Amino acid sequence: SPSEDGNNRDSPLIIPPYEELVSIFQSQAATFRSVGSLVASGVTFVMFLWRHYRKVETELSDAVVTALLFGTALMPIVGSFLTIKYKVGTFSNPSYHPAANNDLLITMHNENSTLYERSEAEESSSTLTCEISQVVSYNGIAVDEGIAEEECEEEKMYQNKKRQKQGDIASLLLFQTLLIMLAMQNPIVSATKKVVWMSLVISIGSGLAISLLYSWYCHHQCTKKSRPKTTAVVPPRKLALYLILRHAIPSAGVLMYSFIYTIFQKEPLLLQINSILRSAVTALATCSYERFCAKKFNSGWGIIGLITVLTIITALVSLLDIILVHIADYNIISGENIGSTHLYWIVFLVGIFTAYFGELNFMPSVVLASTNVIDDSVYHQSLVYNEGMQYATFVSCIDFGDQAAGWISVPIISYLGISRENNWANLEWFIVICAVAKFVSVVFLCLIRPTRQTG
C-alpha cells in the first residue's frame, strides 16, 4: 500500500544469503516439477478411467503407448513456449542491476539508500543513464557522473545477459525439438519421406548451432560480476567426485518398478493411481524441504548433517520393500491372485514412504550443485567454464552417478539370479545390499567437509 511504502522508504533492503536463496529456489522448482508430474499422472489416469468405464480393453496397447509417447514428446515444447511467453527466469537481483526490476530503481548517494519508482518509458529508454556528462536528478536527489557511468556499464551488461538468456531459451527449444525429431524418425519417415526427416534434422541442428554461438557471443560481452562473490566451501573437483559417488550406489528402484508392474499388469488403472500418489507425495516432500530444511541446512556442516540423517532414514525406509516382496511371494506360493486387495494397499503405503524420503534425500545434491557455483569472474580468462557450465557439470555428475549405479547393479542382479521367470527370487537380498550400500555412502561426506569458514 502507499502508506506502507512511505513508512518503509528509508528501510534498508535486506537480501538473504546466497546459499539460503538458492536452497529455497531449488526447493520451489522441485515442487513445481513434482506438481507437473502429478498433473501428467492425473491426465493419464483420466484416460485409463475413461477406457475402464467404456469397457475398452483395459491392458496397455500399442495405440495407447504411442499416444502417451507423442504427448510426452510435445510437453517440453509447450513448456519452452510458456517460458518464452512469460519470460521465466528473467528477474535479476537489484544489487546486480538496478533496472532489472520494472518497478524499482536503487541508487546510493551520501550513504543513504533511496528507493523510487521508475516509469516504463524510462526503463525502455536507458540512454538517459548512459549520458555520463549529464547530472540526473529525481525528487531533488542528484546522481553524479561516477554513478551514471557505473549504471551505464551495468545497463550494457544487463542487456547482454538478457540477450544471452534469450539465446539459451532458443537453444533449449531447438534442442528439445531435435531430440523429438530423432526419436520420431520412423513415424515421420513412414508418413513422408526420409529426405523430409533429414531436412528437418539438418535445419533444426543448424538453428541450434547458430543460437549457441549467439549465446556465447553475448556471454563474451559480459565482463562484470552477475552477483556478489560467494565463498566456495567445497572445491569443484571434490564436489563433482562426491556427487558421482553418492549417486553411484546400487538401487533397487528400477527392479521394484518392474516388480510393481507385475502386480498391476492386469489393472493399469490401479497402476496409474499408484503413480499419482507417488507424484503427490514427491511434491509434498519438496514442500517440506523448503519449509523445514532449505533455510537452515544449505551449506557447510549443516547440509552435511542433513545428508547424514536423510541417508540413514532413506536406507531404513527402503527395507520396507522386503515386506512387499515377501507378501507377494506368499500369494504366489499359496496360489492366490498376486494382485489381491491387501497387497494393493501395501504397495500404496510402501510407495508413499519410499517416494517421500527418496525425494528428500535427493534434494541436498541439487542444492550442493547450486550453492557451490563460483562467480564466473574468477574464470574470466576461460569463459567456457562460466556459472552455467559449472552448475551443468555438477548436475551431469549426479546423472553420471545414477548411470554408474545401474552398471554396478547389473552384475549383482546377475549373480543373485533375479528375474521375472523365477518369480523375483533373491530380490529381498538385493534390497538389503542396496540399503547397506546407502549406509556406507555416508563415508563419502568427508570429501565435502568445510575447510574454512564461509564469509
Short mmCIF file of C-alpha atoms in Angstrom, two decimals:
data_model
loop_
_atom_site.label_atom_id
_atom_site.label_comp_id
_atom_site.label_asym_id
_atom_site.label_seq_id
_atom_site.Cartn_x
_atom_site.Cartn_y
_atom_site.Cartn_z
CA SER A 1 0.00 0.00 0.00
CA PRO A 2 1.18 3.65 -0.47
CA SER A 3 1.28 4.28 3.27
CA GLU A 4 3.41 1.26 3.89
CA ASP A 5 5.70 2.28 1.04
CA GLY A 6 6.12 5.70 2.58
CA ASN A 7 6.91 4.30 6.00
CA ASN A 8 9.44 1.81 4.65
CA ARG A 9 11.08 4.08 2.09
CA ASP A 10 14.18 4.56 4.22
CA SER A 11 14.32 0.94 5.43
CA PRO A 12 17.39 -0.99 4.29
CA LEU A 13 16.97 -3.67 1.64
CA ILE A 14 17.78 -7.00 3.32
CA ILE A 15 18.87 -9.75 0.94
CA PRO A 16 19.18 -13.26 2.41
CA PRO A 17 22.50 -15.11 1.97
CA TYR A 18 23.08 -16.57 -1.47
CA GLU A 19 23.13 -20.17 -0.22
CA GLU A 20 19.78 -19.72 1.51
CA LEU A 21 18.16 -18.16 -1.56
CA VAL A 22 19.44 -20.91 -3.86
CA SER A 23 18.29 -23.64 -1.49
CA ILE A 24 14.80 -22.15 -1.28
CA PHE A 25 14.52 -21.59 -5.03
CA GLN A 26 15.71 -25.11 -5.83
CA SER A 27 13.10 -26.50 -3.43
CA GLN A 28 10.39 -24.43 -5.07
CA ALA A 29 11.49 -25.52 -8.54
CA ALA A 30 11.46 -29.17 -7.46
CA THR A 31 7.98 -28.70 -6.01
CA PHE A 32 6.62 -27.38 -9.27
CA ARG A 33 8.32 -30.19 -11.20
CA SER A 34 6.55 -32.64 -8.92
CA VAL A 35 3.26 -30.81 -9.43
CA GLY A 36 3.80 -31.12 -13.18
CA SER A 37 4.35 -34.85 -12.80
CA LEU A 38 1.20 -35.03 -10.70
CA VAL A 39 -0.83 -33.26 -13.39
CA ALA A 40 0.59 -35.58 -16.07
CA SER A 41 -0.27 -38.63 -13.97
CA GLY A 42 -3.77 -37.22 -13.44
CA VAL A 43 -4.34 -36.79 -17.17
CA THR A 44 -3.18 -40.33 -17.85
CA PHE A 45 -5.39 -41.59 -15.02
CA VAL A 46 -8.43 -39.89 -16.55
CA MET A 47 -7.66 -41.58 -19.87
CA PHE A 48 -7.44 -45.01 -18.25
CA LEU A 49 -10.57 -44.29 -16.22
CA TRP A 50 -12.48 -43.44 -19.39
CA ARG A 51 -11.26 -46.66 -21.04
CA HIS A 52 -12.25 -48.63 -17.94
CA TYR A 53 -15.84 -47.40 -17.81
CA ARG A 54 -16.29 -47.55 -21.57
CA LYS A 55 -15.36 -51.24 -21.32
CA VAL A 56 -12.43 -50.69 -23.67
CA GLU A 57 -9.52 -53.11 -23.43
CA THR A 58 -8.01 -52.33 -20.04
CA GLU A 59 -4.48 -53.57 -20.71
CA LEU A 60 -1.93 -51.36 -22.42
CA SER A 61 -1.97 -51.48 -26.22
CA ASP A 62 0.32 -50.11 -28.95
CA ALA A 63 -2.11 -47.27 -29.67
CA VAL A 64 -2.19 -46.16 -26.04
CA VAL A 65 1.59 -46.31 -25.70
CA THR A 66 2.08 -44.36 -28.93
CA ALA A 67 -0.36 -41.65 -27.79
CA LEU A 68 1.44 -41.33 -24.46
CA LEU A 69 4.82 -41.08 -26.20
CA PHE A 70 3.61 -38.31 -28.53
CA GLY A 71 2.07 -36.43 -25.62
CA THR A 72 5.27 -36.76 -23.61
CA ALA A 73 7.35 -35.51 -26.54
CA LEU A 74 5.18 -32.42 -27.05
CA MET A 75 5.18 -31.28 -23.41
CA PRO A 76 8.77 -29.92 -23.38
CA ILE A 77 7.95 -27.85 -26.47
CA VAL A 78 4.86 -26.42 -24.77
CA GLY A 79 6.91 -25.70 -21.66
CA SER A 80 9.54 -23.87 -23.71
CA PHE A 81 6.91 -21.68 -25.36
CA LEU A 82 5.47 -20.82 -21.94
CA THR A 83 8.97 -19.99 -20.72
CA ILE A 84 9.42 -17.53 -23.56
CA LYS A 85 5.92 -16.05 -23.26
CA TYR A 86 6.10 -15.36 -19.52
CA LYS A 87 9.86 -14.62 -19.51
CA VAL A 88 10.60 -17.22 -16.86
CA GLY A 89 13.90 -16.60 -15.11
CA THR A 90 14.40 -13.02 -16.30
CA PHE A 91 14.39 -11.45 -12.81
CA SER A 92 17.74 -10.14 -11.65
CA ASN A 93 18.91 -9.16 -8.20
CA PRO A 94 18.66 -5.36 -7.80
CA SER A 95 22.13 -5.36 -6.31
CA TYR A 96 23.40 -6.54 -9.68
CA HIS A 97 21.37 -4.30 -11.96
CA PRO A 98 19.10 -1.52 -10.73
CA ALA A 99 16.96 -1.57 -13.86
CA ALA A 100 16.28 -5.30 -13.73
CA ASN A 101 13.04 -4.69 -11.84
CA ASN A 102 10.45 -2.74 -13.82
CA ASP A 103 9.10 -1.06 -10.68
CA LEU A 104 12.13 -0.13 -8.62
CA LEU A 105 15.47 1.59 -9.04
CA ILE A 106 18.02 1.62 -6.26
CA THR A 107 20.57 4.45 -6.08
CA MET A 108 23.19 5.11 -3.45
CA HIS A 109 24.12 8.73 -2.51
CA ASN A 110 25.65 10.18 0.66
CA GLU A 111 25.38 6.77 2.42
CA ASN A 112 21.58 6.83 2.10
CA SER A 113 19.59 4.23 0.14
CA THR A 114 16.72 5.82 -1.75
CA LEU A 115 14.05 3.70 -3.39
CA TYR A 116 11.89 5.21 -6.07
CA GLU A 117 9.71 4.03 -8.91
CA ARG A 118 10.93 4.15 -12.46
CA SER A 119 8.44 4.57 -15.26
CA GLU A 120 8.17 2.01 -18.04
CA ALA A 121 9.26 4.65 -20.55
CA GLU A 122 12.45 5.28 -18.60
CA GLU A 123 13.06 1.53 -18.35
CA SER A 124 12.85 1.08 -22.11
CA SER A 125 14.96 4.14 -22.77
CA SER A 126 18.15 3.65 -20.77
CA THR A 127 20.11 6.17 -22.81
CA LEU A 128 19.45 8.82 -20.16
CA THR A 129 21.50 6.78 -17.71
CA CYS A 130 24.36 6.38 -20.18
CA GLU A 131 24.84 10.12 -20.78
CA ILE A 132 27.83 10.43 -18.50
CA SER A 133 28.14 14.17 -18.73
CA GLN A 134 24.59 14.77 -17.60
CA VAL A 135 23.68 15.07 -13.93
CA VAL A 136 20.42 13.19 -13.38
CA SER A 137 18.14 14.25 -10.60
CA TYR A 138 14.92 12.88 -9.18
CA ASN A 139 12.99 14.46 -6.33
CA GLY A 140 15.98 16.70 -5.62
CA ILE A 141 18.46 13.83 -5.31
CA ALA A 142 21.46 14.18 -7.62
CA VAL A 143 23.30 11.31 -9.21
CA ASP A 144 26.88 12.26 -10.01
CA GLU A 145 28.86 11.31 -13.09
CA GLY A 146 30.57 8.35 -11.46
CA ILE A 147 27.26 6.74 -10.54
CA ALA A 148 25.86 7.45 -14.00
CA GLU A 149 28.89 5.83 -15.64
CA GLU A 150 28.57 2.79 -13.42
CA GLU A 151 24.87 2.47 -14.23
CA CYS A 152 25.71 2.78 -17.94
CA GLU A 153 28.08 -0.17 -17.73
CA GLU A 154 25.55 -2.11 -15.71
CA GLU A 155 22.91 -1.36 -18.34
CA LYS A 156 25.12 -2.77 -21.09
CA MET A 157 25.88 -5.88 -19.04
CA TYR A 158 22.20 -6.34 -18.25
CA GLN A 159 21.21 -6.13 -21.90
CA ASN A 160 23.87 -8.68 -22.86
CA LYS A 161 22.72 -11.00 -20.10
CA LYS A 162 19.16 -10.61 -21.34
CA ARG A 163 20.16 -11.47 -24.92
CA GLN A 164 22.17 -14.43 -23.68
CA LYS A 165 19.15 -15.74 -21.79
CA GLN A 166 17.01 -15.40 -24.91
CA GLY A 167 19.63 -17.35 -26.87
CA ASP A 168 19.74 -20.03 -24.17
CA ILE A 169 15.96 -20.41 -24.27
CA ALA A 170 16.01 -20.68 -28.07
CA SER A 171 18.79 -23.27 -27.85
CA LEU A 172 16.80 -25.30 -25.32
CA LEU A 173 13.72 -25.19 -27.54
CA LEU A 174 15.66 -26.25 -30.63
CA PHE A 175 17.50 -29.00 -28.74
CA GLN A 176 14.25 -30.48 -27.44
CA THR A 177 12.78 -30.31 -30.95
CA LEU A 178 15.86 -32.07 -32.33
CA LEU A 179 15.50 -34.86 -29.75
CA ILE A 180 11.86 -35.32 -30.74
CA MET A 181 12.78 -35.49 -34.43
CA LEU A 182 15.38 -38.16 -33.71
CA ALA A 183 13.00 -40.17 -31.54
CA MET A 184 10.14 -39.93 -34.06
CA GLN A 185 12.22 -40.88 -37.10
CA ASN A 186 10.19 -43.95 -38.04
CA PRO A 187 6.71 -42.32 -37.81
CA ILE A 188 7.85 -39.24 -39.74
CA VAL A 189 9.58 -41.28 -42.45
CA SER A 190 6.52 -43.52 -42.76
CA ALA A 191 4.21 -40.51 -43.16
CA THR A 192 6.51 -38.59 -45.56
CA LYS A 193 9.95 -39.46 -46.91
CA LYS A 194 13.35 -39.91 -45.37
CA VAL A 195 14.64 -36.82 -47.14
CA VAL A 196 11.99 -34.74 -45.38
CA TRP A 197 13.09 -36.03 -42.00
CA MET A 198 16.76 -35.42 -42.80
CA SER A 199 15.98 -31.88 -43.97
CA LEU A 200 14.15 -31.14 -40.72
CA VAL A 201 17.00 -32.53 -38.62
CA ILE A 202 19.64 -30.55 -40.54
CA SER A 203 17.59 -27.34 -40.32
CA ILE A 204 16.96 -27.68 -36.60
CA GLY A 205 20.59 -28.64 -35.96
CA SER A 206 21.80 -25.58 -37.88
CA GLY A 207 19.48 -23.33 -35.92
CA LEU A 208 20.73 -24.87 -32.68
CA ALA A 209 24.35 -24.18 -33.65
CA ILE A 210 23.55 -20.56 -34.51
CA SER A 211 21.68 -19.95 -31.26
CA LEU A 212 24.53 -21.47 -29.25
CA LEU A 213 27.05 -19.20 -30.98
CA TYR A 214 24.81 -16.20 -30.31
CA SER A 215 24.56 -17.09 -26.61
CA TRP A 216 28.34 -17.50 -26.40
CA TYR A 217 28.89 -14.12 -28.05
CA CYS A 218 26.50 -12.39 -25.62
CA HIS A 219 28.24 -14.04 -22.69
CA HIS A 220 31.60 -12.90 -24.06
CA GLN A 221 30.37 -9.29 -23.87
CA CYS A 222 29.61 -9.61 -20.16
CA THR A 223 32.72 -8.65 -18.23
CA LYS A 224 31.27 -7.78 -14.82
CA LYS A 225 30.03 -9.88 -11.96
CA SER A 226 26.44 -11.00 -12.12
CA ARG A 227 26.16 -11.35 -8.33
CA PRO A 228 28.33 -10.75 -5.28
CA LYS A 229 31.17 -13.21 -4.94
CA THR A 230 30.45 -16.10 -2.64
CA THR A 231 32.89 -18.33 -0.84
CA ALA A 232 33.19 -21.79 -2.37
CA VAL A 233 33.33 -24.09 0.62
CA VAL A 234 33.81 -27.23 -1.47
CA PRO A 235 36.44 -27.37 -4.23
CA PRO A 236 34.76 -28.19 -7.58
CA ARG A 237 36.64 -31.44 -8.19
CA LYS A 238 35.88 -32.79 -4.73
CA LEU A 239 32.21 -31.85 -5.06
CA ALA A 240 31.99 -33.48 -8.50
CA LEU A 241 33.59 -36.67 -7.15
CA TYR A 242 31.25 -36.70 -4.16
CA LEU A 243 28.12 -36.28 -6.31
CA ILE A 244 29.22 -39.16 -8.53
CA LEU A 245 29.99 -41.47 -5.60
CA ARG A 246 26.81 -40.56 -3.71
CA HIS A 247 24.60 -41.46 -6.65
CA ALA A 248 26.66 -44.46 -7.83
CA ILE A 249 25.17 -46.54 -5.02
CA PRO A 250 23.20 -49.60 -6.25
CA SER A 251 19.47 -49.06 -6.05
CA ALA A 252 16.55 -51.45 -6.17
CA GLY A 253 14.24 -48.77 -7.54
CA VAL A 254 14.17 -49.97 -11.15
CA LEU A 255 13.62 -53.58 -10.14
CA MET A 256 10.85 -52.56 -7.75
CA TYR A 257 9.12 -50.59 -10.51
CA SER A 258 9.19 -53.71 -12.68
CA PHE A 259 8.01 -55.82 -9.76
CA ILE A 260 5.10 -53.46 -9.07
CA TYR A 261 4.19 -53.52 -12.76
CA THR A 262 3.95 -57.31 -12.47
CA ILE A 263 1.46 -56.84 -9.66
CA PHE A 264 -0.65 -54.29 -11.55
CA GLN A 265 -0.20 -55.54 -15.10
CA LYS A 266 -3.85 -56.52 -15.40
CA GLU A 267 -5.04 -53.37 -13.62
CA PRO A 268 -3.44 -50.34 -15.35
CA LEU A 269 -5.95 -48.07 -13.61
CA LEU A 270 -4.53 -49.01 -10.20
CA LEU A 271 -1.02 -48.65 -11.59
CA GLN A 272 -1.87 -45.08 -12.52
CA ILE A 273 -3.34 -44.42 -9.08
CA ASN A 274 -0.03 -45.53 -7.60
CA SER A 275 1.76 -43.11 -9.93
CA ILE A 276 -0.50 -40.23 -8.85
CA LEU A 277 0.13 -40.99 -5.19
CA ARG A 278 3.90 -41.02 -5.69
CA SER A 279 3.80 -37.72 -7.60
CA ALA A 280 1.69 -36.07 -4.89
CA VAL A 281 3.99 -37.36 -2.15
CA THR A 282 7.04 -36.13 -4.07
CA ALA A 283 5.54 -32.63 -4.26
CA LEU A 284 4.82 -32.79 -0.52
CA ALA A 285 8.43 -33.82 0.13
CA THR A 286 9.89 -30.85 -1.75
CA CYS A 287 7.48 -28.50 0.05
CA SER A 288 8.62 -29.96 3.36
CA TYR A 289 12.25 -29.50 2.37
CA GLU A 290 11.65 -25.85 1.52
CA ARG A 291 9.78 -25.20 4.76
CA PHE A 292 11.97 -27.05 7.26
CA CYS A 293 15.40 -27.59 5.68
CA ALA A 294 16.21 -25.05 2.96
CA LYS A 295 16.87 -22.06 5.23
CA LYS A 296 18.77 -23.84 7.99
CA PHE A 297 20.73 -26.55 6.17
CA ASN A 298 22.08 -25.16 2.90
CA SER A 299 25.87 -25.24 3.26
CA GLY A 300 28.77 -26.32 5.46
CA TRP A 301 28.26 -28.72 8.33
CA GLY A 302 24.53 -28.05 8.30
CA ILE A 303 23.90 -29.73 4.94
CA ILE A 304 26.41 -32.48 5.80
CA GLY A 305 24.40 -33.32 8.91
CA LEU A 306 21.16 -33.19 6.92
CA ILE A 307 22.53 -35.58 4.29
CA THR A 308 23.66 -37.99 7.01
CA VAL A 309 20.25 -38.10 8.66
CA LEU A 310 18.30 -38.36 5.40
CA THR A 311 20.59 -41.08 4.04
CA ILE A 312 20.13 -43.25 7.13
CA ILE A 313 16.36 -42.75 7.17
CA THR A 314 16.06 -43.46 3.43
CA ALA A 315 18.10 -46.65 3.79
CA LEU A 316 15.85 -47.86 6.62
CA VAL A 317 12.67 -46.96 4.71
CA SER A 318 13.90 -48.84 1.63
CA LEU A 319 13.82 -52.04 3.69
CA LEU A 320 10.02 -51.78 3.66
CA ASP A 321 10.17 -53.18 0.12
CA ILE A 322 11.10 -56.51 1.67
CA ILE A 323 7.64 -56.70 3.26
CA LEU A 324 6.06 -56.07 -0.13
CA VAL A 325 8.15 -58.75 -1.84
CA HIS A 326 7.51 -61.26 0.96
CA ILE A 327 3.72 -60.84 0.81
CA ALA A 328 3.72 -61.10 -2.98
CA ASP A 329 5.77 -64.31 -2.81
CA TYR A 330 3.37 -65.73 -0.23
CA ASN A 331 0.45 -65.06 -2.57
CA ILE A 332 2.21 -66.90 -5.38
CA ILE A 333 3.10 -69.90 -3.21
CA SER A 334 -0.40 -70.13 -1.72
CA GLY A 335 -1.98 -69.97 -5.17
CA GLU A 336 -3.76 -66.66 -4.56
CA ASN A 337 -4.03 -63.92 -7.15
CA ILE A 338 -0.85 -61.85 -6.96
CA GLY A 339 -2.97 -58.71 -7.30
CA SER A 340 -5.04 -59.17 -4.13
CA THR A 341 -6.61 -56.13 -2.46
CA HIS A 342 -4.46 -56.13 0.69
CA LEU A 343 -1.33 -56.29 -1.50
CA TYR A 344 -2.51 -53.19 -3.38
CA TRP A 345 -2.78 -51.27 -0.13
CA ILE A 346 0.70 -52.35 0.94
CA VAL A 347 2.09 -51.22 -2.42
CA PHE A 348 0.46 -47.81 -1.96
CA LEU A 349 1.68 -47.36 1.63
CA VAL A 350 5.25 -48.51 0.96
CA GLY A 351 5.35 -46.33 -2.16
CA ILE A 352 4.31 -43.27 -0.17
CA PHE A 353 7.14 -43.67 2.34
CA THR A 354 9.85 -44.53 -0.19
CA ALA A 355 8.85 -41.69 -2.55
CA TYR A 356 8.72 -39.11 0.26
CA PHE A 357 12.09 -39.87 1.82
CA GLY A 358 13.71 -40.64 -1.54
CA GLU A 359 12.90 -37.14 -2.80
CA LEU A 360 14.04 -35.56 0.47
CA ASN A 361 17.32 -37.45 0.18
CA PHE A 362 17.83 -36.26 -3.41
CA MET A 363 17.29 -32.53 -2.78
CA PRO A 364 20.63 -31.84 -0.98
CA SER A 365 22.54 -32.94 -4.09
CA VAL A 366 20.82 -30.29 -6.21
CA VAL A 367 21.36 -27.67 -3.50
CA LEU A 368 25.07 -28.53 -3.30
CA ALA A 369 25.34 -28.25 -7.08
CA SER A 370 23.85 -24.73 -6.88
CA THR A 371 25.42 -23.22 -3.78
CA ASN A 372 28.98 -24.15 -4.76
CA VAL A 373 28.94 -22.42 -8.14
CA ILE A 374 31.79 -19.88 -8.24
CA ASP A 375 31.34 -16.41 -9.69
CA ASP A 376 32.32 -16.58 -13.35
CA SER A 377 34.51 -13.51 -13.00
CA VAL A 378 37.03 -15.86 -11.39
CA TYR A 379 37.25 -17.63 -14.76
CA HIS A 380 37.32 -14.51 -16.93
CA GLN A 381 40.29 -15.97 -18.78
CA SER A 382 38.24 -19.08 -19.65
CA LEU A 383 34.67 -18.16 -20.49
CA VAL A 384 33.85 -21.76 -21.29
CA TYR A 385 33.65 -22.56 -17.57
CA ASN A 386 31.06 -19.96 -16.60
CA GLU A 387 28.47 -20.26 -13.85
CA GLY A 388 26.00 -22.09 -16.07
CA MET A 389 28.63 -24.62 -17.12
CA GLN A 390 29.64 -25.20 -13.50
CA TYR A 391 26.07 -25.98 -12.48
CA ALA A 392 25.55 -28.15 -15.58
CA THR A 393 28.76 -30.04 -14.76
CA PHE A 394 27.64 -30.78 -11.21
CA VAL A 395 24.19 -31.92 -12.38
CA SER A 396 25.88 -34.11 -15.00
CA CYS A 397 27.88 -35.71 -12.19
CA ILE A 398 24.60 -36.58 -10.47
CA ASP A 399 23.28 -38.14 -13.69
CA PHE A 400 26.54 -39.98 -14.31
CA GLY A 401 26.39 -41.38 -10.78
CA ASP A 402 22.88 -42.67 -11.47
CA GLN A 403 24.15 -44.36 -14.64
CA ALA A 404 27.09 -45.87 -12.76
CA ALA A 405 24.64 -47.22 -10.17
CA GLY A 406 22.93 -49.13 -12.96
CA TRP A 407 26.22 -50.55 -14.20
CA ILE A 408 27.14 -51.67 -10.70
CA SER A 409 23.70 -53.20 -10.12
CA VAL A 410 23.75 -55.39 -13.25
CA PRO A 411 26.44 -57.87 -12.12
CA ILE A 412 24.92 -58.05 -8.64
CA ILE A 413 21.48 -58.83 -10.08
CA SER A 414 23.01 -61.39 -12.43
CA TYR A 415 24.90 -63.06 -9.56
CA LEU A 416 21.73 -63.29 -7.46
CA GLY A 417 19.77 -64.60 -10.44
CA ILE A 418 16.88 -62.16 -10.09
CA SER A 419 14.37 -62.26 -12.96
CA ARG A 420 10.66 -62.45 -13.69
CA GLU A 421 10.99 -66.03 -14.84
CA ASN A 422 11.97 -67.27 -11.36
CA ASN A 423 9.35 -65.09 -9.59
CA TRP A 424 11.90 -62.48 -8.45
CA ALA A 425 13.87 -64.90 -6.29
CA ASN A 426 16.53 -63.24 -4.08
CA LEU A 427 15.07 -59.77 -4.65
CA GLU A 428 14.98 -59.30 -0.86
CA TRP A 429 18.74 -59.81 -0.68
CA PHE A 430 19.33 -57.20 -3.35
CA ILE A 431 17.20 -54.73 -1.38
CA VAL A 432 19.33 -55.39 1.70
CA ILE A 433 22.56 -54.92 -0.28
CA CYS A 434 21.31 -51.58 -1.63
CA ALA A 435 20.35 -50.42 1.86
CA VAL A 436 23.77 -51.33 3.27
CA ALA A 437 25.48 -49.53 0.37
CA LYS A 438 23.40 -46.44 1.13
CA PHE A 439 24.57 -46.54 4.73
CA VAL A 440 28.20 -46.79 3.57
CA SER A 441 27.76 -43.75 1.28
CA VAL A 442 27.83 -41.52 4.37
CA VAL A 443 31.61 -42.05 4.41
CA PHE A 444 31.90 -40.02 1.19
CA LEU A 445 30.82 -36.88 3.07
CA CYS A 446 34.44 -36.40 4.08
CA LEU A 447 35.03 -35.09 0.57
CA ILE A 448 32.82 -32.02 1.10
CA ARG A 449 33.61 -31.11 4.69
CA PRO A 450 34.28 -27.38 5.08
CA THR A 451 37.94 -26.45 5.12
CA ARG A 452 37.37 -22.86 6.12
CA GLN A 453 34.57 -20.69 7.44
CA THR A 454 32.16 -19.21 4.93
CA GLY A 455 32.04 -15.50 4.79
#
